[in-house]
Amino acid sequence: MAHTDNRTMRRVLHREIAGTIGLLTDEHDFRAMRRYRSFTFADHATYLKQVETLLKTRALQGSHTTVALFDPEEYAEFCTRKGLDPDNPSSRTRFTAQISVTGPTLPYDGRPLADLLPDLVDEAVRQATWEYATTLLARLGACTSCGEDIGRAAFTRASDLLVRILDTAPPGHRHLVCSVTGPPETLIAALHITDNGADLKPDESEALEFTTVLALGLATESPGGLVIRVSAPDTPDRVYGWRMRAYGLDPLTPGEVFDAYCTDVESGDLISPESNVDYCAPPDLGEEKPVQGHQH
């Protein structure tokens, strides 16, 4: 009886333990790990199938599992930094434990792995975009004229603009995209807000990334823009936006919004306009709050 009770308690405790699986999402990363003899999988498809089986088994047992993006280059650097043998499963376990805290992760929610993988990659891109934009903002330092921290002032300004954009938007689901062009690459951030009839509460991580990219564009006066699409039942989608200017936003005309949506970014070719979509001028954002400190 005591032995049975112990086994039951262990099963209960097992369900209380949260786990993390470091996932190799593509063939390139998978091949990079094949160099280690202790990594015994022969092909990526079989590897993904086995991971999915493990995730389903843990879910059926009542265990919570987080899926993290496993980067072989970062893993090699981690092992060098910590003095670990990279060809050892315990080293991979330690690295996975670290990225579960610092890296892009998603909880396993029962979806097929094929559906979860793109979301995990998107989360990684989003985190990298935010970290890069944050670094660039921090490097701007203080204004030589007023001494104000340029990055912090731009972030405050961007936060105020985002609040006013959301407050003046018509009812409906909102999808916002902000792009900032500059060397070495264009940064793009998206923000999705569901209108369920209650308070509109954006995802905090998405909102932080979006505000940071917008702040970078404002602070550096880089070419860029912000477009919002509002979708509501029984009405055409409304699309409008702004181009960035020095420390602010200029409204785009309906024609400019139409051209932006109906032109292929890579080829420049025209794309047929979507049906049931109104390309329109943005609403008045209202009176600005008095700007304190840096504004030049």
Short mmCIF file of N, CA and C in Angstrom, two decimals, residues 141-226:
data_model
loop_
_atom_site.label_atom_id
_atom_site.label_comp_id
_atom_site.label_asym_id
_atom_site.label_seq_id
_atom_site.Cartn_x
_atom_site.Cartn_y
_atom_site.Cartn_z
N GLY A 141 21.75 58.39 -26.94
CA GLY A 141 22.27 59.21 -25.86
C GLY A 141 21.44 60.45 -25.59
N ALA A 142 22.10 61.47 -25.06
CA ALA A 142 21.43 62.71 -24.67
C ALA A 142 21.52 63.75 -25.77
N CYS A 143 20.51 64.60 -25.82
CA CYS A 143 20.48 65.70 -26.79
C CYS A 143 21.54 66.74 -26.41
N THR A 144 22.31 67.17 -27.38
CA THR A 144 23.38 68.15 -27.10
C THR A 144 22.82 69.53 -26.79
N SER A 145 21.54 69.77 -27.16
CA SER A 145 20.94 71.09 -26.91
C SER A 145 20.28 71.18 -25.54
N CYS A 146 19.48 70.14 -25.19
CA CYS A 146 18.71 70.22 -23.95
C CYS A 146 19.12 69.20 -22.90
N GLY A 147 19.95 68.24 -23.27
CA GLY A 147 20.41 67.24 -22.32
C GLY A 147 19.44 66.10 -22.07
N GLU A 148 18.25 66.14 -22.70
CA GLU A 148 17.26 65.09 -22.52
C GLU A 148 17.71 63.80 -23.21
N ASP A 149 17.41 62.66 -22.61
CA ASP A 149 17.68 61.37 -23.23
C ASP A 149 16.78 61.23 -24.46
N ILE A 150 17.39 61.17 -25.65
CA ILE A 150 16.62 61.18 -26.89
C ILE A 150 15.73 59.95 -27.01
N GLY A 151 16.28 58.79 -26.71
CA GLY A 151 15.51 57.56 -26.83
C GLY A 151 14.32 57.53 -25.90
N ARG A 152 14.53 57.94 -24.64
CA ARG A 152 13.43 57.93 -23.67
C ARG A 152 12.34 58.91 -24.07
N ALA A 153 12.74 60.10 -24.54
CA ALA A 153 11.77 61.10 -24.97
C ALA A 153 10.97 60.60 -26.17
N ALA A 154 11.65 59.93 -27.11
CA ALA A 154 10.97 59.42 -28.30
C ALA A 154 10.00 58.31 -27.92
N PHE A 155 10.35 57.49 -26.95
CA PHE A 155 9.46 56.41 -26.52
C PHE A 155 8.19 56.99 -25.89
N THR A 156 8.36 58.03 -25.07
CA THR A 156 7.19 58.69 -24.47
C THR A 156 6.29 59.28 -25.54
N ARG A 157 6.92 59.90 -26.54
CA ARG A 157 6.17 60.49 -27.65
C ARG A 157 5.43 59.40 -28.44
N ALA A 158 6.11 58.29 -28.72
CA ALA A 158 5.49 57.20 -29.47
C ALA A 158 4.32 56.59 -28.69
N SER A 159 4.47 56.45 -27.38
CA SER A 159 3.40 55.90 -26.55
C SER A 159 2.16 56.78 -26.62
N ASP A 160 2.36 58.09 -26.57
CA ASP A 160 1.24 59.03 -26.64
C ASP A 160 0.55 58.94 -28.00
N LEU A 161 1.34 58.86 -29.07
CA LEU A 161 0.77 58.75 -30.41
C LEU A 161 -0.05 57.46 -30.56
N LEU A 162 0.47 56.35 -30.04
CA LEU A 162 -0.24 55.08 -30.16
C LEU A 162 -1.58 55.14 -29.43
N VAL A 163 -1.60 55.72 -28.24
CA VAL A 163 -2.85 55.84 -27.49
C VAL A 163 -3.86 56.66 -28.28
N ARG A 164 -3.41 57.76 -28.89
CA ARG A 164 -4.33 58.61 -29.64
C ARG A 164 -4.83 57.92 -30.91
N ILE A 165 -3.97 57.14 -31.55
CA ILE A 165 -4.38 56.39 -32.75
C ILE A 165 -5.46 55.38 -32.40
N LEU A 166 -5.27 54.66 -31.28
CA LEU A 166 -6.26 53.66 -30.87
C LEU A 166 -7.55 54.31 -30.39
N ASP A 167 -7.43 55.44 -29.70
CA ASP A 167 -8.62 56.13 -29.19
C ASP A 167 -9.49 56.69 -30.31
N THR A 168 -8.88 57.10 -31.41
CA THR A 168 -9.65 57.71 -32.50
C THR A 168 -10.08 56.71 -33.57
N ALA A 169 -9.65 55.46 -33.45
CA ALA A 169 -10.01 54.44 -34.44
C ALA A 169 -11.48 54.06 -34.29
N PRO A 170 -12.17 53.74 -35.40
CA PRO A 170 -13.56 53.29 -35.31
C PRO A 170 -13.64 51.93 -34.64
N PRO A 171 -14.81 51.52 -34.18
CA PRO A 171 -14.95 50.21 -33.52
C PRO A 171 -14.57 49.08 -34.47
N GLY A 172 -14.00 48.05 -33.89
CA GLY A 172 -13.62 46.88 -34.68
C GLY A 172 -12.26 46.34 -34.27
N HIS A 173 -11.89 45.20 -34.85
CA HIS A 173 -10.56 44.64 -34.61
C HIS A 173 -9.52 45.53 -35.29
N ARG A 174 -8.44 45.83 -34.60
CA ARG A 174 -7.41 46.72 -35.16
C ARG A 174 -6.13 45.93 -35.44
N HIS A 175 -5.58 46.15 -36.60
CA HIS A 175 -4.30 45.56 -36.98
C HIS A 175 -3.40 46.70 -37.44
N LEU A 176 -2.34 46.96 -36.68
CA LEU A 176 -1.44 48.06 -36.98
C LEU A 176 -0.08 47.53 -37.41
N VAL A 177 0.52 48.18 -38.39
CA VAL A 177 1.88 47.84 -38.85
C VAL A 177 2.70 49.11 -38.89
N CYS A 178 3.88 49.07 -38.28
CA CYS A 178 4.81 50.20 -38.30
C CYS A 178 6.11 49.72 -38.93
N SER A 179 6.61 50.48 -39.91
CA SER A 179 7.88 50.11 -40.56
C SER A 179 8.82 51.31 -40.53
N VAL A 180 10.08 51.03 -40.26
CA VAL A 180 11.12 52.05 -40.22
C VAL A 180 12.26 51.59 -41.12
N THR A 181 12.59 52.39 -42.12
CA THR A 181 13.62 52.02 -43.07
C THR A 181 14.95 52.66 -42.68
N GLY A 182 15.98 51.85 -42.66
CA GLY A 182 17.30 52.40 -42.35
C GLY A 182 18.33 51.31 -42.38
N PRO A 183 19.59 51.71 -42.46
CA PRO A 183 20.65 50.71 -42.47
C PRO A 183 20.71 50.00 -41.13
N PRO A 184 20.96 48.70 -41.13
CA PRO A 184 21.20 47.88 -42.31
C PRO A 184 19.93 47.24 -42.87
N GLU A 185 18.77 47.43 -42.23
CA GLU A 185 17.57 46.76 -42.69
C GLU A 185 16.32 47.51 -42.24
N THR A 186 15.20 47.14 -42.82
CA THR A 186 13.93 47.71 -42.42
C THR A 186 13.37 46.95 -41.23
N LEU A 187 12.95 47.68 -40.21
CA LEU A 187 12.33 47.08 -39.04
C LEU A 187 10.82 47.18 -39.17
N ILE A 188 10.12 46.08 -38.90
CA ILE A 188 8.66 46.06 -39.00
C ILE A 188 8.09 45.49 -37.71
N ALA A 189 7.09 46.17 -37.17
CA ALA A 189 6.41 45.70 -35.97
C ALA A 189 4.90 45.72 -36.23
N ALA A 190 4.22 44.72 -35.69
CA ALA A 190 2.76 44.63 -35.86
C ALA A 190 2.09 44.56 -34.49
N LEU A 191 0.88 45.08 -34.44
CA LEU A 191 0.09 45.08 -33.21
C LEU A 191 -1.34 44.68 -33.55
N HIS A 192 -1.83 43.62 -32.92
CA HIS A 192 -3.19 43.11 -33.16
C HIS A 192 -4.02 43.35 -31.90
N ILE A 193 -5.17 43.96 -32.07
CA ILE A 193 -6.05 44.21 -30.93
C ILE A 193 -7.46 43.74 -31.29
N THR A 194 -7.99 42.85 -30.48
CA THR A 194 -9.33 42.30 -30.71
C THR A 194 -10.37 43.15 -29.99
N ASP A 195 -11.41 43.52 -30.72
CA ASP A 195 -12.50 44.30 -30.15
C ASP A 195 -13.62 43.33 -29.77
N ASN A 196 -13.71 43.04 -28.48
CA ASN A 196 -14.75 42.12 -28.00
C ASN A 196 -15.87 42.85 -27.26
N GLY A 197 -15.93 44.15 -27.46
CA GLY A 197 -16.97 44.93 -26.81
C GLY A 197 -16.60 45.42 -25.43
N ALA A 198 -15.49 44.93 -24.88
CA ALA A 198 -15.01 45.38 -23.57
C ALA A 198 -13.82 46.32 -23.78
N ASP A 199 -13.03 46.50 -22.75
CA ASP A 199 -11.85 47.35 -22.87
C ASP A 199 -10.87 46.74 -23.85
N LEU A 200 -10.28 47.60 -24.70
CA LEU A 200 -9.28 47.14 -25.66
C LEU A 200 -7.94 47.04 -24.95
N LYS A 201 -7.45 45.81 -24.83
CA LYS A 201 -6.18 45.60 -24.13
C LYS A 201 -5.21 44.88 -25.05
N PRO A 202 -4.26 45.60 -25.64
CA PRO A 202 -3.29 44.93 -26.52
C PRO A 202 -2.35 44.03 -25.73
N ASP A 203 -1.79 43.06 -26.43
CA ASP A 203 -0.75 42.22 -25.84
C ASP A 203 0.42 43.12 -25.44
N GLU A 204 0.88 43.00 -24.20
CA GLU A 204 1.90 43.91 -23.69
C GLU A 204 3.21 43.80 -24.47
N SER A 205 3.60 42.57 -24.82
CA SER A 205 4.85 42.39 -25.56
C SER A 205 4.76 43.02 -26.95
N GLU A 206 3.64 42.77 -27.63
CA GLU A 206 3.44 43.36 -28.96
C GLU A 206 3.44 44.88 -28.88
N ALA A 207 2.73 45.43 -27.89
CA ALA A 207 2.64 46.88 -27.75
C ALA A 207 4.01 47.49 -27.46
N LEU A 208 4.81 46.81 -26.64
CA LEU A 208 6.15 47.31 -26.32
C LEU A 208 7.03 47.34 -27.55
N GLU A 209 7.01 46.25 -28.33
CA GLU A 209 7.83 46.21 -29.55
C GLU A 209 7.37 47.27 -30.54
N PHE A 210 6.05 47.39 -30.71
CA PHE A 210 5.51 48.35 -31.67
C PHE A 210 5.92 49.78 -31.28
N THR A 211 5.76 50.11 -30.01
CA THR A 211 6.10 51.45 -29.54
C THR A 211 7.59 51.74 -29.69
N THR A 212 8.42 50.72 -29.45
CA THR A 212 9.87 50.90 -29.56
C THR A 212 10.28 51.18 -31.00
N VAL A 213 9.72 50.43 -31.95
CA VAL A 213 10.05 50.66 -33.37
C VAL A 213 9.55 52.04 -33.82
N LEU A 214 8.34 52.41 -33.41
CA LEU A 214 7.83 53.74 -33.73
C LEU A 214 8.72 54.82 -33.13
N ALA A 215 9.15 54.63 -31.89
CA ALA A 215 10.02 55.60 -31.23
C ALA A 215 11.35 55.75 -31.98
N LEU A 216 11.89 54.62 -32.47
CA LEU A 216 13.15 54.67 -33.21
C LEU A 216 12.99 55.50 -34.47
N GLY A 217 11.88 55.31 -35.19
CA GLY A 217 11.64 56.09 -36.39
C GLY A 217 11.52 57.57 -36.10
N LEU A 218 10.82 57.91 -35.01
CA LEU A 218 10.65 59.32 -34.65
C LEU A 218 11.99 59.94 -34.24
N ALA A 219 12.77 59.20 -33.46
CA ALA A 219 14.02 59.75 -32.92
C ALA A 219 15.08 59.94 -33.99
N THR A 220 15.12 59.03 -34.96
CA THR A 220 16.17 59.08 -35.98
C THR A 220 15.72 59.77 -37.27
N GLU A 221 14.42 60.15 -37.31
CA GLU A 221 13.85 60.78 -38.51
C GLU A 221 14.07 59.91 -39.74
N SER A 222 13.94 58.60 -39.55
CA SER A 222 14.11 57.66 -40.65
C SER A 222 12.84 57.58 -41.48
N PRO A 223 12.97 57.25 -42.78
CA PRO A 223 11.77 57.03 -43.58
C PRO A 223 10.95 55.88 -43.00
N GLY A 224 9.66 56.04 -42.96
CA GLY A 224 8.83 54.98 -42.41
C GLY A 224 7.37 55.38 -42.43
N GLY A 225 6.54 54.49 -41.93
CA GLY A 225 5.12 54.76 -41.91
C GLY A 225 4.38 53.87 -40.94
N LEU A 226 3.13 54.21 -40.71
CA LEU A 226 2.27 53.45 -39.82
C LEU A 226 0.90 53.32 -40.48
#
